[in-house]
Amino acid sequence: EALVYRRPGISVQVLRNLKRGRYRVQDELDLHGLTTAEAKAALQDFMREALARDLRCLRIVHGKGLRSGPGGPVLKGKLNRWLPQWDRVVAFASAPQRDGGTGALYVLLRS
């Protein structure tokens, strides 16, 4: 299933544009094959650098959890909880099929 998040005050149109891939992705993080602890550390480093570089749109590949067993995708659920903790994350949404579909997220940051 697709993930969608929009911070209060962010318009539906901004979220719609994000979901459609209308913002240029400026950097990407691939979390495939990482444990939860490794993924969290990698995400923290990635976000710290992205914020320092004042980036606006990111793509995070978390995978579809095909090897996660009956519990489903682990990292996808973790990202859904972790990303809203950054004040500058204003929205995120599962990417269109061409960019990973439900195995990847577009993340929009406030500048």
Coordinates of C-alpha atoms in Angstrom, one line a residue:
E1 CA 0.0 0.0 0.0
A2 CA 1.1 3.5 -0.7
L3 CA 2.3 5.9 2.0
V4 CA 1.1 9.5 2.1
Y5 CA 1.9 12.2 4.7
R6 CA 1.3 15.9 4.7
R7 CA 2.1 18.2 7.5
P8 CA -0.8 20.6 8.6
G9 CA -0.7 23.7 6.5
I10 CA 0.7 22.0 3.4
S11 CA -1.8 22.2 0.5
V12 CA -3.3 19.1 -1.1
Q13 CA -1.9 20.4 -4.4
V14 CA 1.7 20.2 -3.1
L15 CA 1.1 16.6 -2.1
R16 CA -0.5 15.8 -5.4
N17 CA 2.5 17.3 -7.3
L18 CA 4.8 15.3 -5.0
K19 CA 3.0 12.0 -5.7
R20 CA 3.1 12.7 -9.4
G21 CA 6.9 13.2 -9.4
R22 CA 6.7 16.9 -10.4
Y23 CA 9.5 18.0 -8.1
R24 CA 13.1 17.3 -9.2
V25 CA 14.7 14.7 -6.9
Q26 CA 18.0 16.2 -5.7
D27 CA 19.4 13.2 -3.8
E28 CA 18.6 9.6 -3.1
L29 CA 19.2 7.0 -0.3
D30 CA 18.9 3.3 -0.9
L31 CA 18.1 1.3 2.2
H32 CA 17.9 -2.1 0.6
G33 CA 19.4 -4.9 2.6
L34 CA 20.0 -2.8 5.8
T35 CA 18.8 -3.8 9.2
T36 CA 16.5 -1.4 11.1
A37 CA 19.4 0.0 13.1
E38 CA 21.6 0.4 10.0
A39 CA 18.7 2.0 8.1
K40 CA 18.0 4.5 10.9
A41 CA 21.6 5.5 11.1
A42 CA 21.9 5.9 7.3
L43 CA 18.7 7.9 7.3
Q44 CA 19.9 10.2 10.1
D45 CA 23.2 10.9 8.2
F46 CA 21.4 11.4 4.9
M47 CA 18.8 13.8 6.4
R48 CA 21.5 15.7 8.2
E49 CA 23.4 16.2 5.0
A50 CA 20.3 17.0 2.9
L51 CA 19.2 19.6 5.4
A52 CA 22.7 21.1 5.6
R53 CA 22.7 21.3 1.7
D54 CA 19.2 22.9 1.8
L55 CA 17.8 20.3 -0.5
R56 CA 14.1 20.3 -1.3
C57 CA 13.1 16.9 -2.7
L58 CA 14.6 13.5 -1.9
R59 CA 13.9 9.9 -2.9
I60 CA 14.3 7.1 -0.3
V61 CA 14.2 3.5 -1.6
H62 CA 13.1 1.2 1.1
G63 CA 12.1 -1.8 -1.0
K64 CA 8.8 -3.7 -1.0
G65 CA 9.7 -6.1 1.8
L66 CA 9.5 -9.2 -0.4
R67 CA 12.1 -10.9 1.8
S68 CA 10.5 -9.7 5.1
G69 CA 8.2 -12.6 5.5
P70 CA 4.6 -12.5 6.6
G71 CA 5.1 -9.3 8.6
G72 CA 5.5 -7.3 5.4
P73 CA 7.9 -4.5 4.7
V74 CA 9.7 -3.4 7.9
L75 CA 11.6 -0.3 6.7
K76 CA 8.5 1.1 5.0
G77 CA 6.7 1.2 8.3
K78 CA 9.7 2.6 10.2
L79 CA 10.1 5.5 7.6
N80 CA 6.4 6.3 8.1
R81 CA 7.2 6.9 11.8
W82 CA 10.7 8.4 11.5
L83 CA 10.2 11.0 8.8
P84 CA 7.6 13.1 10.5
Q85 CA 10.0 13.6 13.4
W86 CA 12.0 16.0 11.3
D87 CA 10.3 19.5 11.4
R88 CA 11.5 20.3 7.9
V89 CA 9.8 17.2 6.4
V90 CA 6.6 18.7 5.1
A91 CA 5.3 15.8 3.0
F92 CA 6.2 12.4 1.7
A93 CA 4.5 9.9 -0.6
S94 CA 5.1 6.6 -2.4
A95 CA 6.8 7.2 -5.7
P96 CA 5.2 6.5 -9.1
Q97 CA 6.0 3.1 -10.6
R98 CA 8.8 4.6 -12.8
D99 CA 10.7 5.6 -9.6
G100 CA 10.1 2.5 -7.4
G101 CA 6.3 2.6 -6.7
T102 CA 5.4 1.5 -3.2
G103 CA 9.1 0.5 -2.7
A104 CA 10.3 4.1 -2.6
L105 CA 9.3 7.5 -1.2
Y106 CA 9.5 11.0 -2.4
V107 CA 10.2 13.3 0.5
L108 CA 9.6 17.1 0.4
L109 CA 11.6 19.4 2.7
R110 CA 10.9 22.9 3.7
S111 CA 13.6 25.3 2.6

